[in-house]
mmCIF file of C-alpha atoms in Angstrom:
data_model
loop_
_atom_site.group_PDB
_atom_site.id
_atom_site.type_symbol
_atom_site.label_atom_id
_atom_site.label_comp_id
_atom_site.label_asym_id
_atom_site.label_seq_id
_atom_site.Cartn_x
_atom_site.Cartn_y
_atom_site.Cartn_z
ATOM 1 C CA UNK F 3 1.307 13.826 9.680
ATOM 2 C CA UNK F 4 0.465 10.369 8.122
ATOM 3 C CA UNK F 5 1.683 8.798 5.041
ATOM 4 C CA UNK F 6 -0.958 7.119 2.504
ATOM 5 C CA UNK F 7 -0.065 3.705 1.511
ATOM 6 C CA UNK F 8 -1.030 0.684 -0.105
ATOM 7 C CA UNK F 9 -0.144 -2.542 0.716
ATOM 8 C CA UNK F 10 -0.520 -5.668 -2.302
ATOM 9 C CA UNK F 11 -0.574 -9.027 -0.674
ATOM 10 C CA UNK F 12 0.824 -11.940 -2.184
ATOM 11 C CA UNK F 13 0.857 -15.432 -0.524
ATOM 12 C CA UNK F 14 4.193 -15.105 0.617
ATOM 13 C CA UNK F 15 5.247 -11.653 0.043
ATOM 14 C CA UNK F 16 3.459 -8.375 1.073
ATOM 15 C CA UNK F 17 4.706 -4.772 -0.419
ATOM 16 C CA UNK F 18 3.889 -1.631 1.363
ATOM 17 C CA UNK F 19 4.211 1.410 -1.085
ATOM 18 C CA UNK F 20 3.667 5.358 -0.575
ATOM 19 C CA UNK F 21 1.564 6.587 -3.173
ATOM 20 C CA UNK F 22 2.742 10.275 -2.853
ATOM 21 C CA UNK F 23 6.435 9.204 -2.918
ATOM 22 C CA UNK F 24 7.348 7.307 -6.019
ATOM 23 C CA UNK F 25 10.424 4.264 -5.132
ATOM 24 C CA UNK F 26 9.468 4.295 -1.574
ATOM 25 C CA UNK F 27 8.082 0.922 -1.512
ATOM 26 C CA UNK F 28 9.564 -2.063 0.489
ATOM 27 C CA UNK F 29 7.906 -5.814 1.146
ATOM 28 C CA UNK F 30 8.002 -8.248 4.101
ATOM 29 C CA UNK F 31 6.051 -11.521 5.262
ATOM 30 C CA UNK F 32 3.070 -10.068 6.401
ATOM 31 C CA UNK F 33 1.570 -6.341 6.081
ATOM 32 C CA UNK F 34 2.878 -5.662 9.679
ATOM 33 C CA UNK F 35 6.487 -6.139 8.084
ATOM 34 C CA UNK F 36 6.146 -4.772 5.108
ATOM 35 C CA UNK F 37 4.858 -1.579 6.513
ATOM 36 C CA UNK F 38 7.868 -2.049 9.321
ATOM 37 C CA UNK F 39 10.571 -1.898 6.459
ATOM 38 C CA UNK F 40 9.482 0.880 5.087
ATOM 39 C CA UNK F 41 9.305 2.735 7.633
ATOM 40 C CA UNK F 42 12.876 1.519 8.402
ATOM 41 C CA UNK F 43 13.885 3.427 4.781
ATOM 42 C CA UNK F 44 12.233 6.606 5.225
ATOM 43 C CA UNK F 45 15.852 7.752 5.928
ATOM 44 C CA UNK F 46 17.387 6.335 3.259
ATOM 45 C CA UNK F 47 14.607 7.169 1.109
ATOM 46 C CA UNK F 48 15.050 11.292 2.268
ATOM 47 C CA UNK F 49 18.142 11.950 0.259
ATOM 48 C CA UNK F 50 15.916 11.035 -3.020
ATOM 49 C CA UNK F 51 13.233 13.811 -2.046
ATOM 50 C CA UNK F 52 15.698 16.278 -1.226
ATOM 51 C CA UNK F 53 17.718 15.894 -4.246
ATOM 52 C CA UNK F 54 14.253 16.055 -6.279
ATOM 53 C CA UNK F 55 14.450 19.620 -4.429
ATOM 54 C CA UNK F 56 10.714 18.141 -2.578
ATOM 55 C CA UNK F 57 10.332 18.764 1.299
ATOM 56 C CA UNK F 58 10.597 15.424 3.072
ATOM 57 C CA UNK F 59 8.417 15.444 6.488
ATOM 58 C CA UNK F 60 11.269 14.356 9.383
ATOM 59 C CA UNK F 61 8.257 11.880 10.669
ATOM 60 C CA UNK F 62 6.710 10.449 7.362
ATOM 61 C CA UNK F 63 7.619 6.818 8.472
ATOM 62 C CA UNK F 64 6.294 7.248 11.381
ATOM 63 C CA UNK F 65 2.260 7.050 10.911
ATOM 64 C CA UNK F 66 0.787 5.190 7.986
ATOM 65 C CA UNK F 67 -2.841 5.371 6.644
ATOM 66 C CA UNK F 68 -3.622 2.265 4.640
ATOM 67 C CA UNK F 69 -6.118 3.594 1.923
ATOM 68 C CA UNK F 70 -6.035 0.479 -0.680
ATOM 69 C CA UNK F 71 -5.096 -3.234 0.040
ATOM 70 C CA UNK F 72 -4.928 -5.212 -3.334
ATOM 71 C CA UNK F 73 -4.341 -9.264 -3.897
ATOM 72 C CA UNK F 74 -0.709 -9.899 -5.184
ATOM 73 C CA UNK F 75 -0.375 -12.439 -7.593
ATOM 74 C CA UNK F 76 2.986 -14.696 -8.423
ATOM 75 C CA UNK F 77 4.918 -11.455 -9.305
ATOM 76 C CA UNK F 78 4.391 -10.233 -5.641
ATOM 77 C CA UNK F 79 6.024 -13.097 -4.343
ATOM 78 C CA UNK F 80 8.807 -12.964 -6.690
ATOM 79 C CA UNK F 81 9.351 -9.568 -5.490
ATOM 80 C CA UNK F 82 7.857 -7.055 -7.815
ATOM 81 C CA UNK F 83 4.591 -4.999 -6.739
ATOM 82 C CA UNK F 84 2.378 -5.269 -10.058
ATOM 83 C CA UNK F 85 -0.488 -3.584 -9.199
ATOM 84 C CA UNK F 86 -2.199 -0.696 -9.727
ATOM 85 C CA UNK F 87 -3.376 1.344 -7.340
ATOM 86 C CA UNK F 88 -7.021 2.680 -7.939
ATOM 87 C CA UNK F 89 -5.636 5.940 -7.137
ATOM 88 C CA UNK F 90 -2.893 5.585 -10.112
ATOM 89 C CA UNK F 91 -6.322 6.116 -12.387
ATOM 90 C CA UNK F 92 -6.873 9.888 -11.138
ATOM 91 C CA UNK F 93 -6.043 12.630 -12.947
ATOM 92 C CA UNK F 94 -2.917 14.472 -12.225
ATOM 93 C CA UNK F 95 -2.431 18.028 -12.945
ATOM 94 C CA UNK F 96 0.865 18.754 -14.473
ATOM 95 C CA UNK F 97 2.504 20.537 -10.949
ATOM 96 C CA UNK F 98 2.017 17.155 -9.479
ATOM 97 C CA UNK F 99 3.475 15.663 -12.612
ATOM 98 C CA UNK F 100 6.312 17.613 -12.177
ATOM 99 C CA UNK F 101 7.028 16.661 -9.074
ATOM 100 C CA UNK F 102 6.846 13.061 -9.938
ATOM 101 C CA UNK F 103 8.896 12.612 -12.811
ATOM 102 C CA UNK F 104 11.591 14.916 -10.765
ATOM 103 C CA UNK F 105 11.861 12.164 -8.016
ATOM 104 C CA UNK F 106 11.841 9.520 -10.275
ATOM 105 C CA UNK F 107 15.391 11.221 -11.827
ATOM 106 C CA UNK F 108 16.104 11.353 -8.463
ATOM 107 C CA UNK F 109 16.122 7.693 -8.375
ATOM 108 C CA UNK F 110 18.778 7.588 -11.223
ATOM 109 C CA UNK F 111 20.942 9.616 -9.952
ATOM 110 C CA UNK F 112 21.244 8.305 -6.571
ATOM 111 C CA UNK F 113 21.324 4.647 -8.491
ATOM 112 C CA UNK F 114 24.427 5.729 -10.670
ATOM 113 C CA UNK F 115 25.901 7.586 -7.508
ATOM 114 C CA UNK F 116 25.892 4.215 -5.649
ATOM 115 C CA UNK F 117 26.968 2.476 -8.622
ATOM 116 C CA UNK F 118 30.100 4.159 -9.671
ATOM 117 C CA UNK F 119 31.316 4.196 -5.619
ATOM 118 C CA UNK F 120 30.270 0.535 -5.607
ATOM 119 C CA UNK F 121 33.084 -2.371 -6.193
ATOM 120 C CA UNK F 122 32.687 -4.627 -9.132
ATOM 121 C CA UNK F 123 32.109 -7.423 -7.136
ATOM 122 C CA UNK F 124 29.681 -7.155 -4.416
ATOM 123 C CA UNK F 125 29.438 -9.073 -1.491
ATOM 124 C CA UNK F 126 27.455 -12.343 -2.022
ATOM 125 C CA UNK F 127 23.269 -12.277 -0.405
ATOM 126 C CA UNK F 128 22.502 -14.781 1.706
ATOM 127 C CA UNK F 129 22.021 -17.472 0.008
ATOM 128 C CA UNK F 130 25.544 -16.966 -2.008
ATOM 129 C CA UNK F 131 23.900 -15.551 -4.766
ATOM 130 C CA UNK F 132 22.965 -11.716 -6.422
ATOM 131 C CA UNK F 133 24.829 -10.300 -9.199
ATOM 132 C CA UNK F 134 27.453 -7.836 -8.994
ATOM 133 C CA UNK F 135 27.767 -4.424 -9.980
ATOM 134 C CA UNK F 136 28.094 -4.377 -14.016
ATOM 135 C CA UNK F 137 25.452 -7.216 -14.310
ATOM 136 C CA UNK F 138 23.107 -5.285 -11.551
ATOM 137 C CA UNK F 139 23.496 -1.896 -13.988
ATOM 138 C CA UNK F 140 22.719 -3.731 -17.308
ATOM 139 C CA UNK F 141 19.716 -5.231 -15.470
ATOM 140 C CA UNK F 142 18.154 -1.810 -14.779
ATOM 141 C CA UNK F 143 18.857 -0.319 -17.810
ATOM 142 C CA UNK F 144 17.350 -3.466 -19.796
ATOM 143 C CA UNK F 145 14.326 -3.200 -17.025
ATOM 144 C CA UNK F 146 13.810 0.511 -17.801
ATOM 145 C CA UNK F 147 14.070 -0.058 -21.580
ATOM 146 C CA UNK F 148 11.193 -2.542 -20.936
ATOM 147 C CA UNK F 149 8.956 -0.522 -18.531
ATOM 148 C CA UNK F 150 9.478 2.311 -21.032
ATOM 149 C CA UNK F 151 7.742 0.356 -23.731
ATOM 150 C CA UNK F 152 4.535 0.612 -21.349
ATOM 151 C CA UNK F 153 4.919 4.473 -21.680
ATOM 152 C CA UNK F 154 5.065 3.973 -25.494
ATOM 153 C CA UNK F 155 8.708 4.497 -25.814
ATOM 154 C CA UNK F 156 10.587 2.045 -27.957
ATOM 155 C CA UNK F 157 14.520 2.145 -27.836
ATOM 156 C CA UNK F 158 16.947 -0.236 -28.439
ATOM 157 C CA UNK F 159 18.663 -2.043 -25.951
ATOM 158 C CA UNK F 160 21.735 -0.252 -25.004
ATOM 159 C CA UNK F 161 25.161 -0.980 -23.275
ATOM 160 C CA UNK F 162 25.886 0.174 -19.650
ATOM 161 C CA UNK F 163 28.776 2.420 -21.154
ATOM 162 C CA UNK F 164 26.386 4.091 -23.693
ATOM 163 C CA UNK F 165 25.692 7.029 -21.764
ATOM 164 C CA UNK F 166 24.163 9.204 -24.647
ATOM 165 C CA UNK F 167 21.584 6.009 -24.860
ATOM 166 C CA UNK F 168 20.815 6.191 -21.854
ATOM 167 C CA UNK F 169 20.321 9.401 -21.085
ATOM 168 C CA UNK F 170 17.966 9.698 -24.122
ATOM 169 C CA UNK F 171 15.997 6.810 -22.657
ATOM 170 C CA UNK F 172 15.726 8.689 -19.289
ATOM 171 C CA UNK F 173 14.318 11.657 -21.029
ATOM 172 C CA UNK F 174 12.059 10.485 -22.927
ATOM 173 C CA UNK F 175 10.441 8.890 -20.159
ATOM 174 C CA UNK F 176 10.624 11.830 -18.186
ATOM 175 C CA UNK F 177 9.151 13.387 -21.121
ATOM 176 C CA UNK F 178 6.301 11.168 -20.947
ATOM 177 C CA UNK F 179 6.405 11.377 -16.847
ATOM 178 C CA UNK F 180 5.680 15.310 -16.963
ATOM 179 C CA UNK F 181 2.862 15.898 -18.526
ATOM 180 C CA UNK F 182 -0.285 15.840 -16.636
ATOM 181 C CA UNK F 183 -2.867 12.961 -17.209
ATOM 182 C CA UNK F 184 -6.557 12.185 -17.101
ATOM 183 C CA UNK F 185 -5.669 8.769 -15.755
ATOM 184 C CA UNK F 186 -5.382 6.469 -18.624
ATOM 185 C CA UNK F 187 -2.067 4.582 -19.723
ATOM 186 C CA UNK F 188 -0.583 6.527 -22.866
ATOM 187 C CA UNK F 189 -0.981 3.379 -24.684
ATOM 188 C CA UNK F 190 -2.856 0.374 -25.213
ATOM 189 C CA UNK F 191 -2.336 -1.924 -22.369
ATOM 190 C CA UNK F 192 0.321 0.353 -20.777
ATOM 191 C CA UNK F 193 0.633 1.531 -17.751
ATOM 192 C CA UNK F 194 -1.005 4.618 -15.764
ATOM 193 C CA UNK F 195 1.929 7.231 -15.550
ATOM 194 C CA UNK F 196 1.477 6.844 -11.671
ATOM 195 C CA UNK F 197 2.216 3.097 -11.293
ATOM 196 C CA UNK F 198 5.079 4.222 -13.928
ATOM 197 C CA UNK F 199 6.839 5.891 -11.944
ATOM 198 C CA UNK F 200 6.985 4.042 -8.917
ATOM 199 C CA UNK F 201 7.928 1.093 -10.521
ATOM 200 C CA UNK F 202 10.574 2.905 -12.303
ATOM 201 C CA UNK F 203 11.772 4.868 -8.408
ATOM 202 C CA UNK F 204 11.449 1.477 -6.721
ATOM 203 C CA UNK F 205 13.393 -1.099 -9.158
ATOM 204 C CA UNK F 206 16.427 1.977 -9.145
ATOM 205 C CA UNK F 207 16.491 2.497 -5.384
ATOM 206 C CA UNK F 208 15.540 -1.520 -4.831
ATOM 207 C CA UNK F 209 18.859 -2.115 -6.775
ATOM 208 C CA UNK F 210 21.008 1.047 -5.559
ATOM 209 C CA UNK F 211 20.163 0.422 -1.771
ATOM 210 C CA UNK F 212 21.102 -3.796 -2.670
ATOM 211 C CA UNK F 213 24.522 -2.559 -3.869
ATOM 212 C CA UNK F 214 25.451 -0.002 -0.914
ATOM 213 C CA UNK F 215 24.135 -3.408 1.319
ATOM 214 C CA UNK F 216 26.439 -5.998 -0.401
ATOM 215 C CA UNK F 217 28.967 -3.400 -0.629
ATOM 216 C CA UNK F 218 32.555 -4.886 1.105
ATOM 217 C CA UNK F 219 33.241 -2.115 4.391
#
């Protein structure tokens, strides 16, 4: 069994993404790390397939294929992987769909399962910086109110307590998520429902896995 990746290299910062697992994406210093991290989180990134109700395989971190490298840009060395795969441009039947949209919920929920057993103030990174939990939950719901307008979906921005809002944001997205695609962003310089949704998995499970981390034990 080997897992199809692609890696985006910055100048600084390298990410190493599964294409057939939306979220599972993690970056180092060089592709060697990158690809050494996330194989690292293919346990914590099992609980996510599973509670998408998708079959796992036990050794899926342990043999990549690397089937697209791609130049990063600034954004990669920030710490956000930008690009598009040229596989995120195929068509996807709506089965596949399906199953993408479903582990992108996935994401949510295991985000706002960390979050509400998470303490309001989280441990401090390593450089004494990172924000805690209520500013680290209004930044993904302002972040998926943004990557939703890329899907076409305009909503307003919403409080972290507004859980109607946000759950109407979610399924719309979802909505858009689901249905099968010749390739082509749903709107006019949007973004392939692909690259969607692993943007959408990774910045949840980026954030929920930062929390459990900085969590006090």
């Amino acid at each position: 069994m080997t897992t199809a990746v692609y890696v985006e290299l910055g100048k600084t910062r390298v990410f190493a993404c599964a294409l057939g697992w939306p979220g599972w994406c993690r970056s180092g210093r060089s592709e060697e790390a990158a690809l050494d991290v996330l194989a690292g989180y293919a346990p914590r990134y099992a609980p996510v397939a599973r509670q998408a109700g998708l079959a796992f395989p036990a050794d899926a971190g342990d043999t990549f294929t690397v089937v697209e490298r791609l130049p990063g840009s600034a954004s990669t060395d920030f710490g956000v992987p930008e690009q598009f795969a040229t596989a995120d441009t195929d068509p996807l039947d709506t089965d596949a769909a399906e199953a993408m949209a479903d582990l992108v919920v996935a994401s949510w929920q295991s985000f706002d399962r960390i979050a509400a057993a998470a303490p309001e103030q989280l441990r401090k990174g390593p450089r004494g910086g990172g924000r805690d939990r209520d500013k680290m939950i209004d930044h993904v719901i302002a972040s998926d109110t943004a990557y939703a307008r890329k899907l076409g979906i305009k909503h307003r921005l919403m409080a972290i307590d507004d859980h109607a809002a946000i759950a109407a944001l979610r399924q719309a997205v979802t909505g858009v998520l689901r249905r099968g695609s010749d390739g082509t962003p749903p709107v006019r310089n949007g973004w392939p429902t692909r690259y969607a949704a692993r943007r959408i998995a990774w910045h949840a499970l980026d954030h929920a896995w930062e929390m459990e981390d900085r969590t006090e034990r």
